[in-house]
Short mmCIF file of C-alpha atoms in Angstrom, two decimals:
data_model
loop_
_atom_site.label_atom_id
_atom_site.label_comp_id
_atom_site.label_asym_id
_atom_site.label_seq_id
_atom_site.Cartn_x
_atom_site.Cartn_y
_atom_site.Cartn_z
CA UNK A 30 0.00 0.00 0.00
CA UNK A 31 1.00 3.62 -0.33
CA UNK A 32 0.33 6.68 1.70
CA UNK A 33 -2.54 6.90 2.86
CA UNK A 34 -3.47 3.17 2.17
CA UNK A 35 -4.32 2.95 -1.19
CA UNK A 36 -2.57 0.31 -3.64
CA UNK A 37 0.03 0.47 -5.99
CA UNK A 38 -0.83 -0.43 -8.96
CA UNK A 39 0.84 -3.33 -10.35
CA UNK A 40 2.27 -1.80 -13.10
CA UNK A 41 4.73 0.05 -10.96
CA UNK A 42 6.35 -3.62 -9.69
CA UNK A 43 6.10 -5.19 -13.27
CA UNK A 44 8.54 -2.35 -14.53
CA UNK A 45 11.36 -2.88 -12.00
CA UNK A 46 11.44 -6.62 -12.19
CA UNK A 47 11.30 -6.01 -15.65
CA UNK A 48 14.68 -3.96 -15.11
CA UNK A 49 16.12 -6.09 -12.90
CA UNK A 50 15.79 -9.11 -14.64
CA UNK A 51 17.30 -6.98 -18.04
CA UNK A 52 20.51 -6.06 -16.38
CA UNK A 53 20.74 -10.04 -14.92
CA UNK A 54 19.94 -11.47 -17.94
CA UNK A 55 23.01 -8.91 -19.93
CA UNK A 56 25.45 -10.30 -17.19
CA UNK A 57 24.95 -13.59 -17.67
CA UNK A 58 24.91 -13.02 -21.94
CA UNK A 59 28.64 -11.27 -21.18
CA UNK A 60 30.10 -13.68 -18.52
CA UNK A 61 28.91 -16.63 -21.34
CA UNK A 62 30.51 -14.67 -23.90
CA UNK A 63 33.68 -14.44 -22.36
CA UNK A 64 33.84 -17.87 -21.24
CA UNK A 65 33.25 -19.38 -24.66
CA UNK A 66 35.87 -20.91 -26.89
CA UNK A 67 37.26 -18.70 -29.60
CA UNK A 68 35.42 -19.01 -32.78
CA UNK A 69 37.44 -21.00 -35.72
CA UNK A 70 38.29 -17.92 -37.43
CA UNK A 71 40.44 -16.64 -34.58
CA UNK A 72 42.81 -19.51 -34.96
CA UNK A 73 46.53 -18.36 -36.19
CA UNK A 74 47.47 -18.67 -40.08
CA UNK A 75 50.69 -19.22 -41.59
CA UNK A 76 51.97 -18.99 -44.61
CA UNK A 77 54.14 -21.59 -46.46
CA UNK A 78 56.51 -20.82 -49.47
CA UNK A 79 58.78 -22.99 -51.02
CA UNK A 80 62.59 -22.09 -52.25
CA UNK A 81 64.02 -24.32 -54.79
CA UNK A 82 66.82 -24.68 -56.77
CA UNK A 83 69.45 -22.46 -57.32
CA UNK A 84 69.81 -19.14 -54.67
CA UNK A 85 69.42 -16.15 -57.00
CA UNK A 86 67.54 -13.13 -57.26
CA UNK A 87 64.80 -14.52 -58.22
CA UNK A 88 64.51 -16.17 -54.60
CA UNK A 89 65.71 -13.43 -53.35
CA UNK A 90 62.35 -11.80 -54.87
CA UNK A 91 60.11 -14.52 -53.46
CA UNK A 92 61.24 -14.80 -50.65
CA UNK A 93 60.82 -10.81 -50.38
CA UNK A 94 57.23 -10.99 -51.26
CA UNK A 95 56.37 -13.69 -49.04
CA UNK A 96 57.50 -12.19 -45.72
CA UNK A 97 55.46 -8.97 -47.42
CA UNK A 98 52.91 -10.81 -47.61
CA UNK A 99 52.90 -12.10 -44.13
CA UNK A 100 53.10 -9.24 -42.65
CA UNK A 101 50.26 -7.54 -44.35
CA UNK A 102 47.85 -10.57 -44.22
CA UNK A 103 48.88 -11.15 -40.33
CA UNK A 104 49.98 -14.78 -40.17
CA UNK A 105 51.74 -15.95 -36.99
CA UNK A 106 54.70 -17.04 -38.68
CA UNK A 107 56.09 -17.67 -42.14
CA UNK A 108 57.59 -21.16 -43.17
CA UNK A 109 59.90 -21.71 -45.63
CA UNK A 110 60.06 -24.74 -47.10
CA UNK A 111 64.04 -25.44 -48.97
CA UNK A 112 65.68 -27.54 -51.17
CA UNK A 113 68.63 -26.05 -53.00
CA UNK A 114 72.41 -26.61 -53.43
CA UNK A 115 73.33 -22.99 -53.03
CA UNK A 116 73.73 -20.38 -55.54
CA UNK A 117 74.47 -17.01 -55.38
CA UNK A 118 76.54 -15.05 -52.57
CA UNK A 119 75.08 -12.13 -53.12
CA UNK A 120 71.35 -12.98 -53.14
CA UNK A 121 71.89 -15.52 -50.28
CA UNK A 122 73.02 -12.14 -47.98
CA UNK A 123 69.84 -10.29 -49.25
CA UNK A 124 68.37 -13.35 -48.13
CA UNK A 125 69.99 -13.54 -45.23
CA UNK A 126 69.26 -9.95 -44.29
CA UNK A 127 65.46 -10.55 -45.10
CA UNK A 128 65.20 -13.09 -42.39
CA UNK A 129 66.73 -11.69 -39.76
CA UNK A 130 64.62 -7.98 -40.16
CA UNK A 131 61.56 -10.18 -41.15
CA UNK A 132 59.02 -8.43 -38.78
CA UNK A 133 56.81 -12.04 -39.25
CA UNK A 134 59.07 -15.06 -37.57
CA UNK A 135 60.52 -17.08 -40.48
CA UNK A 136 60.56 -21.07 -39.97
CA UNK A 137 62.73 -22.65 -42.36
CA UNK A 138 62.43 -26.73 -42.94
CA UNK A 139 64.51 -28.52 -44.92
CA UNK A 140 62.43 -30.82 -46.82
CA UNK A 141 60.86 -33.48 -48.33
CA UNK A 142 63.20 -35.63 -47.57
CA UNK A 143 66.21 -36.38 -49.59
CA UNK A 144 66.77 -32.47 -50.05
CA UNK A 145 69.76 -30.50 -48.46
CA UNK A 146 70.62 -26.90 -47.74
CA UNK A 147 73.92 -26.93 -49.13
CA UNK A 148 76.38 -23.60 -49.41
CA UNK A 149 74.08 -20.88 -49.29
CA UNK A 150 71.42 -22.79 -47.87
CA UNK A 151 73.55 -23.32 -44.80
CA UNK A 152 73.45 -19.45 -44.22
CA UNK A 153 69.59 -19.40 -44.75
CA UNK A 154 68.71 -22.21 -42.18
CA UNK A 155 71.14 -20.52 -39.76
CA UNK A 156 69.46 -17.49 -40.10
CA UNK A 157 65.64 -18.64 -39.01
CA UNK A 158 64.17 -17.94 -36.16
CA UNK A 159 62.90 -21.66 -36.27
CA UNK A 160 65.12 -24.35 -37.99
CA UNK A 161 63.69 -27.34 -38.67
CA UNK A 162 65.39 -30.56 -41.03
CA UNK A 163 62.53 -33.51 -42.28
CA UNK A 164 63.90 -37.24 -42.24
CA UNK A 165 66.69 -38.17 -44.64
CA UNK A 166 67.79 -34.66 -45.29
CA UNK A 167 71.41 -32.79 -44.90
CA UNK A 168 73.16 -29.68 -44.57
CA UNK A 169 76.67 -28.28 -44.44
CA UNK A 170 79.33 -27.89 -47.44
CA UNK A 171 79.25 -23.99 -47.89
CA UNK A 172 82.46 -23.07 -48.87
CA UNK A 173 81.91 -20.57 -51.21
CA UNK A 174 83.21 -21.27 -55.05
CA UNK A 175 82.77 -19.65 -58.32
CA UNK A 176 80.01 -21.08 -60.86
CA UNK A 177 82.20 -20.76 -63.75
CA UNK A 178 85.13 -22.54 -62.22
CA UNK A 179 87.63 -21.99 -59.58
CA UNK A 180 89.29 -19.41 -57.79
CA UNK A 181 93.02 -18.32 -57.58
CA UNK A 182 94.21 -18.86 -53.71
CA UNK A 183 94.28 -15.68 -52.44
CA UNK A 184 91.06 -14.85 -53.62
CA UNK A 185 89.48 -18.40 -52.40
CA UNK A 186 91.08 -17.66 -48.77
CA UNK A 187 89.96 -13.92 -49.15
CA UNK A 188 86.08 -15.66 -49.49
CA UNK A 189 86.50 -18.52 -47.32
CA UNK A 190 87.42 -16.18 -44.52
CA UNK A 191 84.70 -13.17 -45.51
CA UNK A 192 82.04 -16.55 -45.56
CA UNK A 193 83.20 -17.66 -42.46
CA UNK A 194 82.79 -14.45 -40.43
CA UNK A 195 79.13 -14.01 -41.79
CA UNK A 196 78.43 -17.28 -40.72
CA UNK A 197 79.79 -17.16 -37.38
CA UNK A 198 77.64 -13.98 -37.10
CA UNK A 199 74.37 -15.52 -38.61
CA UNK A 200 75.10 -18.57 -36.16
CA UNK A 201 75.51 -16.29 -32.75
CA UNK A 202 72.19 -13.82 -34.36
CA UNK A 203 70.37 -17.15 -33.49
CA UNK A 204 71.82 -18.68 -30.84
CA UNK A 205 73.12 -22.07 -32.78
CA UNK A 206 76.75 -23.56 -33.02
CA UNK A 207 79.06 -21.43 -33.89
CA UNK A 208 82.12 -23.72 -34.16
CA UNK A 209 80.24 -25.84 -36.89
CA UNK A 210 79.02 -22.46 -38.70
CA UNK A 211 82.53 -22.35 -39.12
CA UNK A 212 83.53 -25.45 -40.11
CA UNK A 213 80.76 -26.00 -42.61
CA UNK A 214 82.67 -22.50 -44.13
CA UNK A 215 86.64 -23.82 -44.23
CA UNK A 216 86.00 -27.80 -44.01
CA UNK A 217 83.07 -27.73 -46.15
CA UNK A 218 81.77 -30.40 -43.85
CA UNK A 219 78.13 -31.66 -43.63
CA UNK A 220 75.83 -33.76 -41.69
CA UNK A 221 72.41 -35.20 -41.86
CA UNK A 222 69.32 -34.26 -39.66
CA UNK A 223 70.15 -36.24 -36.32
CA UNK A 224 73.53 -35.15 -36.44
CA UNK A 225 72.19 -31.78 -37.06
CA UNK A 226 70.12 -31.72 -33.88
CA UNK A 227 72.03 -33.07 -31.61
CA UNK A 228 75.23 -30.14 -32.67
CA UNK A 229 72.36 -27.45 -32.32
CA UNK A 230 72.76 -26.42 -35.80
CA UNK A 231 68.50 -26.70 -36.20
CA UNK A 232 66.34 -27.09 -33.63
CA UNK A 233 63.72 -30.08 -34.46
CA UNK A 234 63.23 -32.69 -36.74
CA UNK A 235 59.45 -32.63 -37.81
CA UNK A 236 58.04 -35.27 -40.87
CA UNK A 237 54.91 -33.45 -41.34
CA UNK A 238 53.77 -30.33 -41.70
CA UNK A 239 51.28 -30.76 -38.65
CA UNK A 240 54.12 -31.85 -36.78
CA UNK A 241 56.88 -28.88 -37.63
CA UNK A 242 53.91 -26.44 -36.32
CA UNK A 243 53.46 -28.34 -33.29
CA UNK A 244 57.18 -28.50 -32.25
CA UNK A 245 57.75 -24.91 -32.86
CA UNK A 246 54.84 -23.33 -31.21
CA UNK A 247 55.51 -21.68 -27.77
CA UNK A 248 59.57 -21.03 -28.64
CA UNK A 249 60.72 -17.89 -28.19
CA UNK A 250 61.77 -15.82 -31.00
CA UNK A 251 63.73 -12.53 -31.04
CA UNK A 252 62.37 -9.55 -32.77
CA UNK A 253 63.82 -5.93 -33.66
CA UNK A 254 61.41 -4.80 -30.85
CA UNK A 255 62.21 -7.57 -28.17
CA UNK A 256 61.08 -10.76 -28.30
CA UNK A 257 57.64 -12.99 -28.87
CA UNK A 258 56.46 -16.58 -28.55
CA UNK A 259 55.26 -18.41 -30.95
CA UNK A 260 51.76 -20.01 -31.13
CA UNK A 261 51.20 -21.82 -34.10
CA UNK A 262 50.23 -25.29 -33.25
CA UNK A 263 46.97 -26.00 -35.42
CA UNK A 264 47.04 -22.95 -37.57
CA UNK A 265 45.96 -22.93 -40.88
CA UNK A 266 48.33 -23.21 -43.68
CA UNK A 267 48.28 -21.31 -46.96
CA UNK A 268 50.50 -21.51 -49.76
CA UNK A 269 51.86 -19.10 -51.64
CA UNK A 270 52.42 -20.22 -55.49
CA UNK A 271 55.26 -18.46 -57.76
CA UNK A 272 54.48 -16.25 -60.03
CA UNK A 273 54.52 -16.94 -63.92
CA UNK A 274 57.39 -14.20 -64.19
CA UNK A 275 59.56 -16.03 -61.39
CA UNK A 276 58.32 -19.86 -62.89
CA UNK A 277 59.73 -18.19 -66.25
CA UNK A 278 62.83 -16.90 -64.37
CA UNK A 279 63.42 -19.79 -63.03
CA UNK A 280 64.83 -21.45 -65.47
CA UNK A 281 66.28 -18.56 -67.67
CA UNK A 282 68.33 -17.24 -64.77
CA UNK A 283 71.56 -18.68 -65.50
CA UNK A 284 74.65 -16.87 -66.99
CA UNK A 285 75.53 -18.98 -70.11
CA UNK A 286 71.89 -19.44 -71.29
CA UNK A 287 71.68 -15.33 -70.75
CA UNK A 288 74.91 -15.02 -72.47
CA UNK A 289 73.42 -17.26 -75.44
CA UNK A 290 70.11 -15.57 -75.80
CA UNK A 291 71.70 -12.04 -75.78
CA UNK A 292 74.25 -13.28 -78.50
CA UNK A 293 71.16 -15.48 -80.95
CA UNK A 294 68.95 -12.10 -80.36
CA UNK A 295 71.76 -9.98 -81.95
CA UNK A 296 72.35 -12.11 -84.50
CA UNK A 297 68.59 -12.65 -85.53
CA UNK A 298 68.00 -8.88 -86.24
CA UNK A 299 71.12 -8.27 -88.44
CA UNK A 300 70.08 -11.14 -90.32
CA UNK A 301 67.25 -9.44 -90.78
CA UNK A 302 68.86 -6.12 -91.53
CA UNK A 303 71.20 -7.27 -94.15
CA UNK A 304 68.11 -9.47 -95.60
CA UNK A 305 65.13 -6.94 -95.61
CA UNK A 306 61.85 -9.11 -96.09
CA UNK A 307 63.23 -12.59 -94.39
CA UNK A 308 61.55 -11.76 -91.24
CA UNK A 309 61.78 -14.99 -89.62
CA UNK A 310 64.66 -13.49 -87.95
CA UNK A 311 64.11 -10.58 -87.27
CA UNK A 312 60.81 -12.23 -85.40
CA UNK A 313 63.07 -15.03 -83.93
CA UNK A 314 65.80 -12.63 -82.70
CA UNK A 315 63.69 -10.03 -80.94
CA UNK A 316 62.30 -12.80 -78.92
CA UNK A 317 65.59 -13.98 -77.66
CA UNK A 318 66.73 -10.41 -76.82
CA UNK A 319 62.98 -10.18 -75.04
CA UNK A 320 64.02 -13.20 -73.21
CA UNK A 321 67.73 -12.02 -72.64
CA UNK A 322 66.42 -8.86 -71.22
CA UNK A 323 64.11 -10.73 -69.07
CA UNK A 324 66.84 -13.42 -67.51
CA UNK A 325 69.79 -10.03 -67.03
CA UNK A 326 67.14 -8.09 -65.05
CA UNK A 327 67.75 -11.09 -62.58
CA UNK A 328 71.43 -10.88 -62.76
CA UNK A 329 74.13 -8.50 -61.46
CA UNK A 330 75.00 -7.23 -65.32
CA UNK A 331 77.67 -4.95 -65.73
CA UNK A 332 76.46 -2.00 -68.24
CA UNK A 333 80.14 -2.38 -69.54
CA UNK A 334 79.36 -5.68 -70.80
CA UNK A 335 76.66 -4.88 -72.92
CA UNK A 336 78.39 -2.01 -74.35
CA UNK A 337 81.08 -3.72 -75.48
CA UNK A 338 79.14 -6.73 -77.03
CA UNK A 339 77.36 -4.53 -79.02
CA UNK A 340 80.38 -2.63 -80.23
CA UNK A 341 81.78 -5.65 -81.50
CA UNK A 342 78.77 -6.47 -83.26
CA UNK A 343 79.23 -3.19 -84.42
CA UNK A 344 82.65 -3.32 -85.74
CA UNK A 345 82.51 -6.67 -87.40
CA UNK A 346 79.53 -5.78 -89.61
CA UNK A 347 81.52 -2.36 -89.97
CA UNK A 348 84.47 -4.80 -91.33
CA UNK A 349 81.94 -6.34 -94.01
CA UNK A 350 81.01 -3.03 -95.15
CA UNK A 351 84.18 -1.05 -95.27
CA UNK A 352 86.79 -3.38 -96.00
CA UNK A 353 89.41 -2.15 -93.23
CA UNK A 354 91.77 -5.29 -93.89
CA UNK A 355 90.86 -6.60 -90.78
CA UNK A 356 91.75 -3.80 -88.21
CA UNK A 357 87.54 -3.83 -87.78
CA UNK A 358 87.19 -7.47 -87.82
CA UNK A 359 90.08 -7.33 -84.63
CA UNK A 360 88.82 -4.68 -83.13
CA UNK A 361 85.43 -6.34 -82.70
CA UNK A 362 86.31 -9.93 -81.74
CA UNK A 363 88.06 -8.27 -78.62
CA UNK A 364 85.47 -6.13 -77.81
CA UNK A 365 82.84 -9.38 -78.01
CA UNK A 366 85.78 -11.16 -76.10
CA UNK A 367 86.09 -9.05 -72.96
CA UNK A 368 82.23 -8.06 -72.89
CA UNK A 369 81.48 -11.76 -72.51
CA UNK A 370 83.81 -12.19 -69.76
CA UNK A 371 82.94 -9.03 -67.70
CA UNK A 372 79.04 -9.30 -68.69
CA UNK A 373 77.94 -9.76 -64.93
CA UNK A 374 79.20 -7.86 -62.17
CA UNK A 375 80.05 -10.47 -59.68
CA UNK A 376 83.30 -12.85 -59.26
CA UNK A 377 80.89 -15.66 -58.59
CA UNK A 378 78.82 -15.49 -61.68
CA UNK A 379 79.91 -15.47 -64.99
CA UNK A 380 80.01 -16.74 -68.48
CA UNK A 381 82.22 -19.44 -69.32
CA UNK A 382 85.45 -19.00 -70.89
CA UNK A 383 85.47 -21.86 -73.60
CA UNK A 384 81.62 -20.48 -74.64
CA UNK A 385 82.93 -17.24 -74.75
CA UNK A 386 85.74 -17.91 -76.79
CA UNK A 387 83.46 -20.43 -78.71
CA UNK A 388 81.13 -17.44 -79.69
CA UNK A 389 83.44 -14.77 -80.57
CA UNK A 390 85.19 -16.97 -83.06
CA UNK A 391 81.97 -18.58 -84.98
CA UNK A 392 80.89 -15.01 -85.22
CA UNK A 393 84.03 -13.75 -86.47
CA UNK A 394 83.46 -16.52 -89.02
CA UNK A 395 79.87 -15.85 -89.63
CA UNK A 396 80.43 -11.62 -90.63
CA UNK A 397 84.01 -12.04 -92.69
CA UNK A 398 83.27 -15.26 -94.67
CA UNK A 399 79.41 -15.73 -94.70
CA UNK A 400 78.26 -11.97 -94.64
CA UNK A 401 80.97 -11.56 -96.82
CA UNK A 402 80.42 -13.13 -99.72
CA UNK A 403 76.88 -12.38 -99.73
CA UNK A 404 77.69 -8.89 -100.32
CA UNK A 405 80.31 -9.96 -102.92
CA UNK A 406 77.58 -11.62 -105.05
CA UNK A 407 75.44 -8.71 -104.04
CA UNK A 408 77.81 -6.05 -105.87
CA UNK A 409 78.29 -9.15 -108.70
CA UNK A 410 76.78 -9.07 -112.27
CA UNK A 411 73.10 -9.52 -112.02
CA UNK A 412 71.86 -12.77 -112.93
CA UNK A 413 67.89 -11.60 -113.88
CA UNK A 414 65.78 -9.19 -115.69
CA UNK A 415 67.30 -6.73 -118.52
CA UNK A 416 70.43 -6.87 -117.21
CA UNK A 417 71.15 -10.83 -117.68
CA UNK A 418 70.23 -10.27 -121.18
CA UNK A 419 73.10 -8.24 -122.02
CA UNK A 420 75.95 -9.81 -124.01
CA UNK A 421 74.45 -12.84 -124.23
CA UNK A 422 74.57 -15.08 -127.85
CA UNK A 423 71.64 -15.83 -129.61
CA UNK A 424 70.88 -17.74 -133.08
CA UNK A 425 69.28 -15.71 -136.08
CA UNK A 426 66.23 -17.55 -137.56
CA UNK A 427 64.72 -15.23 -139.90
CA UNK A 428 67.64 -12.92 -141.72
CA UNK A 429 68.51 -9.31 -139.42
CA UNK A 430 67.94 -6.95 -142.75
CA UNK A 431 68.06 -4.72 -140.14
CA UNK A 432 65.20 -6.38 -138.29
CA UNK A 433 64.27 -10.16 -138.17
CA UNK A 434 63.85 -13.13 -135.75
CA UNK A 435 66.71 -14.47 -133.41
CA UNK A 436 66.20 -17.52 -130.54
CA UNK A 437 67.76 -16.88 -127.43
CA UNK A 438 67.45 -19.82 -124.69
CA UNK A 439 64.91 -21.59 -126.50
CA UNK A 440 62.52 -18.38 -126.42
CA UNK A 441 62.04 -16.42 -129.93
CA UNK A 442 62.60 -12.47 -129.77
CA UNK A 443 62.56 -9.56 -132.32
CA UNK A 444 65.89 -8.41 -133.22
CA UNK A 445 67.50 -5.64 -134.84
CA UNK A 446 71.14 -5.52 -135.63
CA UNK A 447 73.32 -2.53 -137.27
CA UNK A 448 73.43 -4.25 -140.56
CA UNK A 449 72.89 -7.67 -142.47
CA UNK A 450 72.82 -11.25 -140.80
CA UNK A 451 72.59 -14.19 -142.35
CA UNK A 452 70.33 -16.80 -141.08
CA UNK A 453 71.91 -19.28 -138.85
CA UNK A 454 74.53 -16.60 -137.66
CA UNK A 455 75.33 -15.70 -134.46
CA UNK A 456 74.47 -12.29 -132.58
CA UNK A 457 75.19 -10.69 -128.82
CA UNK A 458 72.69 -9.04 -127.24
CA UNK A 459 73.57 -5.53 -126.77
CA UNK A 460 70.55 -3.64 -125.39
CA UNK A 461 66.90 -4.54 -125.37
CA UNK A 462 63.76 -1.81 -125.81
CA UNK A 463 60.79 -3.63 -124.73
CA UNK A 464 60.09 -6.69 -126.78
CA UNK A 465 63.08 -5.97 -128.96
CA UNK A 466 66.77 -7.15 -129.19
CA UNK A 467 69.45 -4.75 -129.88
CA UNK A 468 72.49 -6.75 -131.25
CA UNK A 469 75.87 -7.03 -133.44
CA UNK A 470 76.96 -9.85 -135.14
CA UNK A 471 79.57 -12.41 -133.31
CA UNK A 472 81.59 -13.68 -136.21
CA UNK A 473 85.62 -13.23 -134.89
CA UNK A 474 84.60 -13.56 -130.69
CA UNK A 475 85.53 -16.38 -129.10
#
């Protein structure tokens, strides 16, 4: 009752039950909320790429845009699955340097089995924050050596040692064995994936993907702004497929096959220019300098190179042209010579000498005896039209009195002559107007 006893009505005490239960009824919806699992899309992503084959840019550039694309898409970690037998020094310290500013942790697994890390691939699997070997793999042997053959000593000791410090500094970056860093450098030695574990060069052997995920989630990885801990068991994987430029690249990206295009491209469009009309190759060479282009955008090129193949080029179809006696012809088989050999700006990749050498002299060959004597004919006597004609012998068949009938290769023309011939006689060919033979009698000519 209220004052003065009369009732409330009952609307008053259905409102703030109403309220009360409201508010209950919210807590309870929020304390369920946070006490329910996580939904399915909360669970941590990786992504997986794989490297292999030869280290060169154009892992270099995958491997770019995949920890790119990590980091923009958020995954928890970025695996890389390798296979290679080294490569490049130069794009395996761009590499190198990739992993260890990677803001995504990097997980590198040596796989399937039966693959390796070898040389450069030592440096990368030293350099994860996660390194990981599958059954019946190896690693080890990266002593650096040239591509194209081998070094003098001082400049093999001068690499071995520069190789060796990186390493060592790669191995102590991460925490693994730097004595074996080492020795993998100077003793090129290498070991399989037990042996590998149990000298703290990698930190797991996993078989399956599942299981590599497993193993490494809750280590502790070091980042540029202190350090995290992994949690990637059960993520979802996605791969990242090459592109079709870097499939392309993949197997153009190799200095004598760059070399070879480059040279073929050149020689397809001077073909063509000293044969106007052939175009086959003019079509032919344009797409092996396309694909020459392509494959030394992916290599360290030196500009000096190219310059001086094309002056050689240059100089020998100069030689066919001008005659020099052979100071052109010189002049640009040592200009193709030395642009071969300096054509890539790196002491570890270059052409090979014997396919340099090999080039230079078949062109030589091709511009002073093939280009050659196709201009020789070229400047010859024409051997068609009006021009053919002329001093030719023919038989008279109806008597020249000036004008009458002569046969000339089985084909009967008009004739006129400067006086009288007698049938049967016979004439040169000294002009022709139109349908009409101009000639002299050949009575006394040999």
């Amino acid at each position: 009752r209220g004052a003065g006893g009369r009732m409330r009505p009952p609307l008053a005490i259905t409102r703030r039950g109403f309220l009360a239960a409201a508010l209950l009824g919210m807590a309870c919806v929020a304390g369920a909320a946070r006490s329910a699992p996580a939904p399915e899309s909360a669970l941590p992503r990786v992504l997986v790429v794989k490297l292999e084959g030869v280290v060169s840019p154009v892992m270099d550039d995958i491997l770019g845009q995949a920890i790119e694309r990590a980091r923009v898409g958020g995954y928890a970690a970025l695996v890389v699955e390798l296979d290679t037998p080294g490569g490049l020094e130069r794009s395996m310290r761009r590499m190198v340097q990739r992993e260890l500013a990677s803001p995504v942790p990097v997980i590198v697994w040596v796989m399937p089995g039966g693959a390796h890390a070898a040389s450069a691939g030592v440096f990368l699997t030293l350099a994860a924050d996660v390194a990981a070997m599958a059954p019946g793999t190896n690693i080890g042997a990266a002593t650096p050596v040239s591509l194209q053959g081998p070094m003098d000593s001082s400049l093999a000791r001068k690499a071995a040692n520069d190789a060796a410090a990186f390493a060592r500094t790669v191995a102590v970056q991460r925490g693994r064995n730097v004595a074996w860093a080492e020795r993998a450098v100077r003793e090129a030695v290498s070991v399989s994936e037990r042996e590998a574990l149990e000298l703290g060069v990698i930190d797991f052997i996993a078989a399956t993907p599942e299981e590599l995920l497993a193993r490494a989630d809750g280590r502790a990885v070091r980042r540029a702004d202190g350090r995290t801990t992994l949690r990637v068991a059960g993520a979802s994987i996605e791969r990242m497929e090459p592109s079709l430029r870097h499939r392309l690249l993949g197997h153009l990206v190799e200095p004598n096959i760059a070399y070879l295009m480059l040279m073929l491209g050149f020689y397809g469009l001077l073909f063509e220019l000293q044969n106007p009309g052939a175009i086959l190759p003019g079509v032919v060479g344009a797409i092996f300098l396309l694909l020459a282009f392509l494959a030394l955008s992916a290599l360290p090129v030196n500009s000096a190179g190219i310059a001086l193949l094309v002056l050689g080029v240059a100089f020998l179809v100069a030689e066919v042209k001008v005659q020099s006696h052979g100071v052109l012809a010189v002049g640009g088989a040592l200009a193709m010579a030395i642009g071969g050999l300096i054509l890539f700006d790196d002491s570890a990749v270059r052409v090979a000498r014997p396919l340099v050498l090999a080039v230079t002299g078949l062109t030589l060959a091709f511009f002073l005896l093939v280009m050659g004597a196709a201009l020789r004919a070229r400047r010859g006597p024409r051997h068609s039209g009006v021009a053919a004609m002329l001093g030719r012998r023919a038989v008279v068949l109806v008597g020249l009195d000036p004008r009458g009938l002569v046969r000339l290769d089985g084909e009967l023309w008009n004739a006129e002559a400067t006086g009288t011939v007698e049938v049967g006689a016979e004439v040169i060919v000294t002009g022709v107007e139109g349908l009409t033979l101009r000639v002299r009698p050949a009575a006394g000519e040999a």
